[in-house]
Coordinates of C-alpha atoms and ligand atoms in Angstrom, one line a residue:
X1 CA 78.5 39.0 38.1
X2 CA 78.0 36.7 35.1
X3 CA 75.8 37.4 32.1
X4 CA 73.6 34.9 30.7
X5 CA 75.3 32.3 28.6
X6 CA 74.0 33.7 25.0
X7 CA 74.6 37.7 25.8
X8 CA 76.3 39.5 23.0
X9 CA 78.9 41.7 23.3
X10 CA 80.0 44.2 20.7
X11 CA 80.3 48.0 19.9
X12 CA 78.9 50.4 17.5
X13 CA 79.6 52.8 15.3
X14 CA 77.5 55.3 13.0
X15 CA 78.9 55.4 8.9
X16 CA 79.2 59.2 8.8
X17 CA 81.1 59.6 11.9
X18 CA 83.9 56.9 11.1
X19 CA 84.0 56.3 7.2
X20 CA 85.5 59.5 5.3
X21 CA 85.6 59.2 1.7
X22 CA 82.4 61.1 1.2
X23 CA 83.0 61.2 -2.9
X24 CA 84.2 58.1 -3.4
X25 CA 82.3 55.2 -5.3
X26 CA 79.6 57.5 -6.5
X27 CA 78.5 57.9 -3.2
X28 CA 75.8 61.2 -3.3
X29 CA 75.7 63.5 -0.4
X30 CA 74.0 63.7 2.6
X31 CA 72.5 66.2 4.8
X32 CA 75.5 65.9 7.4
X33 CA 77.6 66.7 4.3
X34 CA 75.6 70.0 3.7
X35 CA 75.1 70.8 6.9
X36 CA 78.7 70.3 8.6
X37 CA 80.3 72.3 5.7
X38 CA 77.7 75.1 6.1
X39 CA 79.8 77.6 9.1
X40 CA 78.4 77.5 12.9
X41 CA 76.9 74.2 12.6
X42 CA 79.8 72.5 14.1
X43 CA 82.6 72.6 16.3
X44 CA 85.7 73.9 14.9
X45 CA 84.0 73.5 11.5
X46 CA 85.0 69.8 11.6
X47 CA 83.3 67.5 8.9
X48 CA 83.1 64.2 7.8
X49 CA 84.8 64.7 4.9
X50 CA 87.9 62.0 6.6
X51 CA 86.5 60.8 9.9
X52 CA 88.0 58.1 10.7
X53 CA 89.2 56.8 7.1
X54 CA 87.3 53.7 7.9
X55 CA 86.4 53.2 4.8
X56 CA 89.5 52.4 3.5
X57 CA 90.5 50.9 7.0
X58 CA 87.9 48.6 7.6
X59 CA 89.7 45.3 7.3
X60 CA 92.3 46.4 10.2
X61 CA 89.6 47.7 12.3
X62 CA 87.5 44.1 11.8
X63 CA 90.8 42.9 13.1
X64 CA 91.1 45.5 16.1
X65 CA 87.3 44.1 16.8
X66 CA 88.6 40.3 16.6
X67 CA 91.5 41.4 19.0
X68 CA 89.2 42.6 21.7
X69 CA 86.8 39.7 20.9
X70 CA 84.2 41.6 20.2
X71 CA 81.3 39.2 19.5
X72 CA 78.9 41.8 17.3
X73 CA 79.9 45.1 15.6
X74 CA 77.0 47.5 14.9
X75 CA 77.2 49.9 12.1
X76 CA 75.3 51.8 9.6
X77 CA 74.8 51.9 5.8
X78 CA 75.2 55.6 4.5
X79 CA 71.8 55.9 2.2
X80 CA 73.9 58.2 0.0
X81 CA 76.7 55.5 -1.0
X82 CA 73.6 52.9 -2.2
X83 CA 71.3 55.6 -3.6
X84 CA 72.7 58.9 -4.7
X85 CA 70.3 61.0 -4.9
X86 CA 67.7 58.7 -2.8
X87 CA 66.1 56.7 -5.2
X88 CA 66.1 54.8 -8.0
X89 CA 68.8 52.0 -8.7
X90 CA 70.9 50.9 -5.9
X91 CA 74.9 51.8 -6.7
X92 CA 76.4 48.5 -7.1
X93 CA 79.7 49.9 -5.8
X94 CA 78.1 51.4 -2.3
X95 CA 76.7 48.2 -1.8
X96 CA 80.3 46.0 -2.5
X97 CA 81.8 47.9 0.5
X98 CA 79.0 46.7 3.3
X99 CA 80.1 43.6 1.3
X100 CA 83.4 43.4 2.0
X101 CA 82.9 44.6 5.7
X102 CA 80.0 41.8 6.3
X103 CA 82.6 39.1 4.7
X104 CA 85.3 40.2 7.0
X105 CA 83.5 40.5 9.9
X106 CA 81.8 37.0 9.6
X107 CA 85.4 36.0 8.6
X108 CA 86.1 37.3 12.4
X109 CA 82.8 35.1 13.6
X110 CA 81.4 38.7 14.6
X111 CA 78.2 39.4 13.9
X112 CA 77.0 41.9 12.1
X113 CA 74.0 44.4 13.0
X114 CA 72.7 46.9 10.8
X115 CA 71.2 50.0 11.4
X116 CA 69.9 51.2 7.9
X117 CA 69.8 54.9 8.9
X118 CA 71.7 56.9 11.1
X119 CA 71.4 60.2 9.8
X120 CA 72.8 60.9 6.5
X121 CA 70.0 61.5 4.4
X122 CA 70.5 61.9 1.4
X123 CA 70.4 65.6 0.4
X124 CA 68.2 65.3 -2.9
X125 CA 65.0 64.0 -0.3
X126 CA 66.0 67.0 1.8
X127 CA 65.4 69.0 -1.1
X128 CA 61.8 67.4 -1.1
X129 CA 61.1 67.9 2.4
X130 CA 63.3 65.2 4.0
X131 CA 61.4 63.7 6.4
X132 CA 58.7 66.7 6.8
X133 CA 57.6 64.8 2.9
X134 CA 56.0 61.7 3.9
X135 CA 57.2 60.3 0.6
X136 CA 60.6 60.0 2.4
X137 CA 58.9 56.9 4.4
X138 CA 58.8 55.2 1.0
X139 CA 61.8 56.0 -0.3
X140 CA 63.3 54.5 2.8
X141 CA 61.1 51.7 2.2
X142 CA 62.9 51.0 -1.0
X143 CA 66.2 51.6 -0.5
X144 CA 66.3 49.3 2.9
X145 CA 64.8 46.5 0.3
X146 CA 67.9 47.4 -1.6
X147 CA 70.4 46.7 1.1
X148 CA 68.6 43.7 2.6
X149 CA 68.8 42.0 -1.2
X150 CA 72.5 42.5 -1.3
X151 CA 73.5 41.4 2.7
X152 CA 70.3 39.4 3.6
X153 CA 72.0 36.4 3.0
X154 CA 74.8 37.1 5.6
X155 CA 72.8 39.5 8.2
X156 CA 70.5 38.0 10.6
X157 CA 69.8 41.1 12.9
X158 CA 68.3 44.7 11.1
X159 CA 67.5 47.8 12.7
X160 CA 65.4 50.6 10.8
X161 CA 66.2 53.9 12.2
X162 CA 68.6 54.9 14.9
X163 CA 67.3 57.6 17.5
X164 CA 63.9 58.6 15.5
X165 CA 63.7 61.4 18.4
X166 CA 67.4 62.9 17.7
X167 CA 66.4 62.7 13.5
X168 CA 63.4 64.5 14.4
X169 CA 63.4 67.1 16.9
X170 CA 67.2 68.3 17.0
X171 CA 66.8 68.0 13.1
X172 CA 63.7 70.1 12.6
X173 CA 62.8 71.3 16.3
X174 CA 66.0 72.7 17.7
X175 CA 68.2 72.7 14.4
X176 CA 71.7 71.6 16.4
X177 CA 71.6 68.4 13.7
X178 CA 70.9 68.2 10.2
X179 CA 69.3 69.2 8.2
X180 CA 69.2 72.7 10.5
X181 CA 65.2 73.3 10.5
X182 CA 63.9 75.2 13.4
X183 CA 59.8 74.4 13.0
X184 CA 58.2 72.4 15.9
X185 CA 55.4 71.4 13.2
X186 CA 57.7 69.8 10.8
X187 CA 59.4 68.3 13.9
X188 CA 56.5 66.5 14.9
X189 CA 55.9 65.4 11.3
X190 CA 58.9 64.1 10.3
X191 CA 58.7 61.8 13.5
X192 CA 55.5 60.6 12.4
X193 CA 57.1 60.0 8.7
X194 CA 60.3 58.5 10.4
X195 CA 57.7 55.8 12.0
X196 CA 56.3 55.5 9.0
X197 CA 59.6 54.7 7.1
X198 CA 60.4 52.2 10.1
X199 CA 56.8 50.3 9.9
X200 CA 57.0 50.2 5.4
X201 CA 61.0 49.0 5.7
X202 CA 60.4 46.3 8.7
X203 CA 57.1 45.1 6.5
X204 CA 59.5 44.7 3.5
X205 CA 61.9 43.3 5.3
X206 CA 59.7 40.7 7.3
X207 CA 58.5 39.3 3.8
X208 CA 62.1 39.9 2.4
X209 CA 63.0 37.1 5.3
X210 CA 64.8 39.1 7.7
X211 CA 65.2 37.2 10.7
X212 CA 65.4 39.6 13.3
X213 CA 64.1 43.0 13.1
X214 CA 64.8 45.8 15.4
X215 CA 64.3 49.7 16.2
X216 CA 67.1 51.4 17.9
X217 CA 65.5 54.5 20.1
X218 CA 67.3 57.0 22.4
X219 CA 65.5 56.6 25.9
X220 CA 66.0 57.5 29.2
X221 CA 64.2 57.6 32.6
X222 CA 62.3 61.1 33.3
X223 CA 63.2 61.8 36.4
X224 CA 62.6 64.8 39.1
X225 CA 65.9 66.0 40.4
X226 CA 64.8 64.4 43.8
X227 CA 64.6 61.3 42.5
X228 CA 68.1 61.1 40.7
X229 CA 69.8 60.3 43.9
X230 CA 66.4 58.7 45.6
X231 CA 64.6 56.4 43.7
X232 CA 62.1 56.2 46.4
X233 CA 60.8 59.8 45.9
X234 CA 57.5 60.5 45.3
X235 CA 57.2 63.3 43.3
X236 CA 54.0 65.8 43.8
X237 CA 50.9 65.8 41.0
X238 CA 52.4 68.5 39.0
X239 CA 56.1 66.8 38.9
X240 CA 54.6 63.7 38.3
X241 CA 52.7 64.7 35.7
X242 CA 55.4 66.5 34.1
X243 CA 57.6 63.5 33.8
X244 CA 55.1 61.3 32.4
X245 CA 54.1 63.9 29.9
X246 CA 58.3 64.4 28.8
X247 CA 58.3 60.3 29.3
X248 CA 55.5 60.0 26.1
X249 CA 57.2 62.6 24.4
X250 CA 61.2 61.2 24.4
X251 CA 59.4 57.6 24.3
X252 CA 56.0 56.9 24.3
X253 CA 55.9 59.0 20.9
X254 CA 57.5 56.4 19.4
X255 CA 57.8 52.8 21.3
X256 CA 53.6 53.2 21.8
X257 CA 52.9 53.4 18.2
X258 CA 55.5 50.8 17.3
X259 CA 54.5 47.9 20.1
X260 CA 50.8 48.9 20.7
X261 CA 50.0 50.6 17.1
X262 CA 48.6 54.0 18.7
X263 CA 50.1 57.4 20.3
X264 CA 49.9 58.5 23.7
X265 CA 47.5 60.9 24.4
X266 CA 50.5 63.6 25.3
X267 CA 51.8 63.1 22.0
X268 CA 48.6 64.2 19.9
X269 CA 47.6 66.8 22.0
X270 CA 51.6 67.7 21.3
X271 CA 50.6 67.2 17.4
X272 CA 47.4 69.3 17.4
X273 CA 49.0 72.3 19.2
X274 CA 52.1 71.9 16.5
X275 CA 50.3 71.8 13.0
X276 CA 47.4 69.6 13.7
X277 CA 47.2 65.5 13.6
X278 CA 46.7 65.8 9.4
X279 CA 49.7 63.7 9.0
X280 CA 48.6 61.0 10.8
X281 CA 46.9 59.0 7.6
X282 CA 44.5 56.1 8.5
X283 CA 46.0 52.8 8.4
X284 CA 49.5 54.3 9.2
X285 CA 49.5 53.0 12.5
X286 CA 49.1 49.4 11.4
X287 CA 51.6 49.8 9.4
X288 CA 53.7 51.4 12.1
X289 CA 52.7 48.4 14.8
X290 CA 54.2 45.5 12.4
X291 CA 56.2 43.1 14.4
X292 CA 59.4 43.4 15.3
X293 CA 61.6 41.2 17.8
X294 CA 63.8 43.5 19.7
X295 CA 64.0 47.0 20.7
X296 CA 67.6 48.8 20.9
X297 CA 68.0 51.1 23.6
X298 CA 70.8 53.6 23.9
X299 CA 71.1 54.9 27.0
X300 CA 73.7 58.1 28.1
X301 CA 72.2 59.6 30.9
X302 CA 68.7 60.5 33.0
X303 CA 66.4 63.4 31.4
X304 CA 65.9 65.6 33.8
X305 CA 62.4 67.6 34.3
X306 CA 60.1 69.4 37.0
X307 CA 56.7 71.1 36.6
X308 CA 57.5 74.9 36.0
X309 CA 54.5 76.5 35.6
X310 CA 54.6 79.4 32.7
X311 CA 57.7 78.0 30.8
X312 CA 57.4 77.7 27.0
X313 CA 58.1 74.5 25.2
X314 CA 61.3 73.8 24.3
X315 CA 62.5 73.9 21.1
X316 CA 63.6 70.5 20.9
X317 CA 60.4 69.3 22.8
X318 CA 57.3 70.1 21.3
X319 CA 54.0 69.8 23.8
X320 CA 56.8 70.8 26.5
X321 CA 55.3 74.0 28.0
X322 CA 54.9 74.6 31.4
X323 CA 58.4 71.8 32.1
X324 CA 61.2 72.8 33.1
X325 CA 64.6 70.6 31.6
X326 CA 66.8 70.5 34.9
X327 CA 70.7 69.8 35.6
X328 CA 71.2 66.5 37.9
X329 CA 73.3 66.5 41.3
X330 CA 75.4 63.7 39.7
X331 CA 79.1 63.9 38.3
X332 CA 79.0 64.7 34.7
X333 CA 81.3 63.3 30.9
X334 CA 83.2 65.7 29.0
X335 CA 79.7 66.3 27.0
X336 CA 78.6 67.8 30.5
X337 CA 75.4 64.4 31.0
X338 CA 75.4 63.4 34.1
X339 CA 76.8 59.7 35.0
X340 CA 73.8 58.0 36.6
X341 CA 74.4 54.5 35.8
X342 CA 71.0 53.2 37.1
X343 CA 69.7 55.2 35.2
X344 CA 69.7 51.8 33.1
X345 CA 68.2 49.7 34.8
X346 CA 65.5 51.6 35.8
X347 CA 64.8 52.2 32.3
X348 CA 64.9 48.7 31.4
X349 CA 62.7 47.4 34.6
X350 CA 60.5 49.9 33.2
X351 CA 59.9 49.4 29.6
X352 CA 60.0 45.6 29.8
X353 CA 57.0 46.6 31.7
X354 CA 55.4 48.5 29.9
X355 CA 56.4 46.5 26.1
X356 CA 55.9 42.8 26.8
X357 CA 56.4 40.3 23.9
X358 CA 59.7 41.9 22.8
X359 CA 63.1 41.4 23.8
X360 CA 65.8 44.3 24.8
X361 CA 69.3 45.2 23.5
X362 CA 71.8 47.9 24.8
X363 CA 72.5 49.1 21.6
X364 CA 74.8 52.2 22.7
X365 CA 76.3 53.0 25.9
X366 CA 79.2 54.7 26.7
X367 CA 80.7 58.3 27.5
X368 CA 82.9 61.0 26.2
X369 CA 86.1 62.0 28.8
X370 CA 89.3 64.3 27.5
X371 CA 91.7 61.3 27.0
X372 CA 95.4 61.8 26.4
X373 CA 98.3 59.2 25.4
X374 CA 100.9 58.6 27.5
X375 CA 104.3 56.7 26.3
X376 CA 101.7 55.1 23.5
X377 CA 98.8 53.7 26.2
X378 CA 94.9 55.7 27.1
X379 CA 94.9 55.4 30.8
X380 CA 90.8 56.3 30.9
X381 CA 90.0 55.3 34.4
X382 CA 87.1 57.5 34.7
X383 CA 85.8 55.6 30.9
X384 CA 86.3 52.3 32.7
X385 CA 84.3 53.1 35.8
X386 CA 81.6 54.6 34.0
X387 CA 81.2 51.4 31.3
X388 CA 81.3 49.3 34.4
X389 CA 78.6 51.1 36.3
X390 CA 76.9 50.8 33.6
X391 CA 77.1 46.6 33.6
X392 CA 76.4 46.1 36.9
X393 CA 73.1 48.3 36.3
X394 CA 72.3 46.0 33.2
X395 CA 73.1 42.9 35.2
X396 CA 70.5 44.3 37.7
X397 CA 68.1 44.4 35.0
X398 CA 68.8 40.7 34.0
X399 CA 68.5 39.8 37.4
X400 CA 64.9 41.9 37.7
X401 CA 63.9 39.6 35.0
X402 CA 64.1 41.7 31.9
X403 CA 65.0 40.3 28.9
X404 CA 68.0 41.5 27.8
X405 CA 69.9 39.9 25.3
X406 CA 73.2 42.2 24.7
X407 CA 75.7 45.5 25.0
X408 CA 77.1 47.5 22.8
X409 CA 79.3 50.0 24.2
X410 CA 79.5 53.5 21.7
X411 CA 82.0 53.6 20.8
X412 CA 84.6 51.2 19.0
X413 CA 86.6 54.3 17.9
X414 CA 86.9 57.7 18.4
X415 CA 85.3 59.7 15.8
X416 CA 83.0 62.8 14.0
X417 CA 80.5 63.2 17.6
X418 CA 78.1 65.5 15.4
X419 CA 77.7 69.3 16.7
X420 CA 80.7 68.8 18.6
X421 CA 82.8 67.4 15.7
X422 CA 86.1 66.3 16.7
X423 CA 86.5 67.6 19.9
X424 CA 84.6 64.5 21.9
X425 CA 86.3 61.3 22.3
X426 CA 83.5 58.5 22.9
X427 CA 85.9 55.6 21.8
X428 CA 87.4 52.9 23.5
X429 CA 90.3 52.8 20.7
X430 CA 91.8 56.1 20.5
X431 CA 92.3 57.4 17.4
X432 CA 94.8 60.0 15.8
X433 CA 92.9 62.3 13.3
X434 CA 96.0 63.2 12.0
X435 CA 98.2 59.9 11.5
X436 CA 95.2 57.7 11.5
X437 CA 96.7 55.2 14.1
X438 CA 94.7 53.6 16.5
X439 CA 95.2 52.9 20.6
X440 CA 93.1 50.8 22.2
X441 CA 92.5 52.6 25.7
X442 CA 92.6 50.8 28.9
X443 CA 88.9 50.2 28.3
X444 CA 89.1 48.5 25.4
X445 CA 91.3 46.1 27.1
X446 CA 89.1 45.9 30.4
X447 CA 86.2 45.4 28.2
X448 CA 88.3 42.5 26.3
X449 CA 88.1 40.9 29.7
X450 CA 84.5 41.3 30.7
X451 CA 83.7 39.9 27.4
X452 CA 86.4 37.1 27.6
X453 CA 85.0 36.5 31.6
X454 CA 80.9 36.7 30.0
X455 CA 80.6 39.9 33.0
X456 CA 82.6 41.6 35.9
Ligands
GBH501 C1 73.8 58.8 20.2 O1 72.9 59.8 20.4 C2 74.1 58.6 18.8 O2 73.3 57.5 18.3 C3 75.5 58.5 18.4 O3 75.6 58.7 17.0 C4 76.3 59.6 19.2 O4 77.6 59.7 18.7 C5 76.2 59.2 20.6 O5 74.9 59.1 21.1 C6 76.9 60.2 21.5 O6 76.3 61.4 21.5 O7 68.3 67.3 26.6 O8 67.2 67.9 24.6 O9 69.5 68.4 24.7 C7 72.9 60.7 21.4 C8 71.7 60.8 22.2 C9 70.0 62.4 22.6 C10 71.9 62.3 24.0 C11 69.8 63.8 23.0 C12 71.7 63.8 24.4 C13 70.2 65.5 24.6 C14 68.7 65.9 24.5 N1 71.4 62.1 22.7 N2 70.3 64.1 24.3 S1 68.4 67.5 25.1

């Protein structure tokens, strides 16, 4: 099973779950800062406050990614370590560290892929609103001009937001991520503002020269629990229409505006219901729709739904009533998702489909088991089977004809997995919170070979 000859190979990583050294170098806080340190929010009341030390370890963990021949590393720039209190001059000495990381990766010939936000707003726009304000959208605007002046002349590939849904509705519907809001209104308006942000930074950056622009999304096939384990099933009128209206939400809501420049109509009757469409200025969509080359997809697990006639929305899904969220008959990750690996390629057949003119990347894949070292080596069978499932699914999706042009698994190291804190291991190099040392897992060294091999 042999990829095509250009495929890129890599891993990702996030900046507040591996780089520690939240005071350092001026850098302001974020909202993950308030919110991890604020009790219940997390798991064992873990923060970032360490993580994975990566900011002082980034040079041996560029040479951990050369060792496993990693050909890209995606990570993110904290917002907080450029602009402190989110706007105004950039922090020259935030912006020397993504320095020295792009020089030593490209010293590595590995390249580099930003994601300008994942997450870590800083706190002083969550005091104005965060992403509810839809000043935040320029602010992002300007501080993404900011980072592209500094790396531009070493980074060809850019991606605006990571997960726009998870920002959105965990932060502001269902409050299990920062910044903690529980309000379905200002959950659908800060996903509207977070498209907003995307379309302004992707304009600047387009005329800034960017080469290759991208927006990383969280998607996922809607699926009734028949058709988990049968992709032939035909679900009835009310299923069917159930899963197309969770579909718009998890993915139309944003991939619609951003490739055809207007909502689905699930989404704004979600809006009107939630606070009204008031948000939605004119010319924002155009704005929104500006060209981009690629769409990141990162892909865990199917989303589960049936029609369930009387059920409230849930708080994480505005415009959800009358759904029911479902568990799958499937074998499930330490993190309880269940392991339906074509669950990817279905995805992909489908949104190739249904967004023509743009090409596709994995941009996070991977799963969370309870590893343990034995005599110094990660035997994580059960990691291994699941990442390869996972290729042969996205070599199905090559082979369906849809253009796919990489994988990224999540993630190069073990590190801060949000509400659960430390206690999730998503890594294929194991890391020691306490000693800092690193093991590459069996995985890593399996996926060394598929890379090496260019598939299974
Ligand atoms: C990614 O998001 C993140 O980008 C990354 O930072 C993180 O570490 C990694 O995955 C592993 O979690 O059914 O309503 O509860 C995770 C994507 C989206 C997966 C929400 C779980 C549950 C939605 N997640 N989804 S719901």
């Amino acid at each position: 099973m042999i990829f095509p000859e250009d495929f890129v190979w890599g891993a990702a990583t996030a900046s507040y779950q591996i780089e520690g050294a939240v005071k350092e170098d001026g850098r302001g806080q974020s909202i993950w800062d308030t919110f991890s340190h604020s009790p219940g929010n997390v798991a064992n009341g873990d923060t970032g406050d360490m993580a994975c030390d990566h900011y002082h370890r980034y040079a041996d963990d560029v040479e951990l990614m050369r060792e496993l021949r990693l050909a890209a590393y995606r990570f993110s720039v904290a917002w907080p370590r450029i602009q402190p209190d989110g706007s105004g001059p950039a922090n020259p000495r935030g912006l020397a560290f993504y320095d020295r990381l792009v020089d030593r990766l490209l010293a590595a010939e590995i390249s580099p892929y930003v994601t300008l936000y994942h997450w870590d707003l800083p706190q002083a726009l969550q005091e104005r609103g965060g992403w509810t304000d839809r000043d935040t959208a320029h602010r992002f605007a300007e501080y993404a001009a900011a980072v592209y002046d500094r790396l531009g002349d070493r980074v060809r590939h850019w991606a605006t937001l990571n997960e726009p849904w998870v920002s959105a509705f965990l932060g502001y519907g269902n409050g299990v991520h920062a910044p903690g809001r529980r309000d379905p209104g200002e959950a659908m308006r800060a996903a509207h503002h977070l498209l907003l942000g995307h379309g302004l930074a992707a304009a600047r950056l387009r005329e800034l020269g960017a080469p290759h622009l991208m927006l990383v999304v969280n998607s996922a096939p809607v699926l009734t629990p028949a058709q988990v384990n049968d992709p032939s099933a035909t679900p009835g009128e009310a299923d069917a229409a159930a899963t197309e209206r969770v579909h718009a939400l998890l993915t139309g809501q944003f991939l619609d505006p951003v490739i055809h420049g207007r909502y689905p109509e699930q989404v704004l009757e979600a809006a009107r219901r939630n606070g009204g469409t008031g948000h939605i200025h004119d010319g924002d969509l155009e704005i929104i729709a500006t060209p981009i080359d690629q769409i990141g997809i990162n892909y865990y697990n199917p989303c589960v739904v049936e029609a369930s006639p009387g059920q409230p929305a849930d708080a994480a899904w505005p415009g959800s009533e009358d759904v029911g969220f479902r568990g799958a008959d499937a074998p499930t990750t330490a993190m309880g998702w269940p392991i339906v690996p074509d669950g990817l390629s279905r995805l992909l057949v489908r949104l190739s489909g249904d967004y023509p003119g743009v090409s596709f990347m994995v941009t996070e894949n991977g799963a969370a088991f309870d590893d343990v070292v034995e005599n110094g080596r990660v035997h994580d069978t059960d990691r291994v089977s699941y990442l390869e499932g996972h290729l042969r699914e996205a070599h199905r999706a090559v082979e369906a004809g849809v253009d796919l042009r990489g994988y990224l698994v999540w993630s190069l190291l073990d590190n801060f997995e949000w509400a659960e804190g430390y206690s999730r291991r998503f890594g294929i190099v194991h890391v020691d919170y306490a000693t800092q040392v690193r093991v590459p897992k069996d995985s890593a060294l399996w996926f060394r070979d598929v890379i090496v091999r260019n598939g299974l």
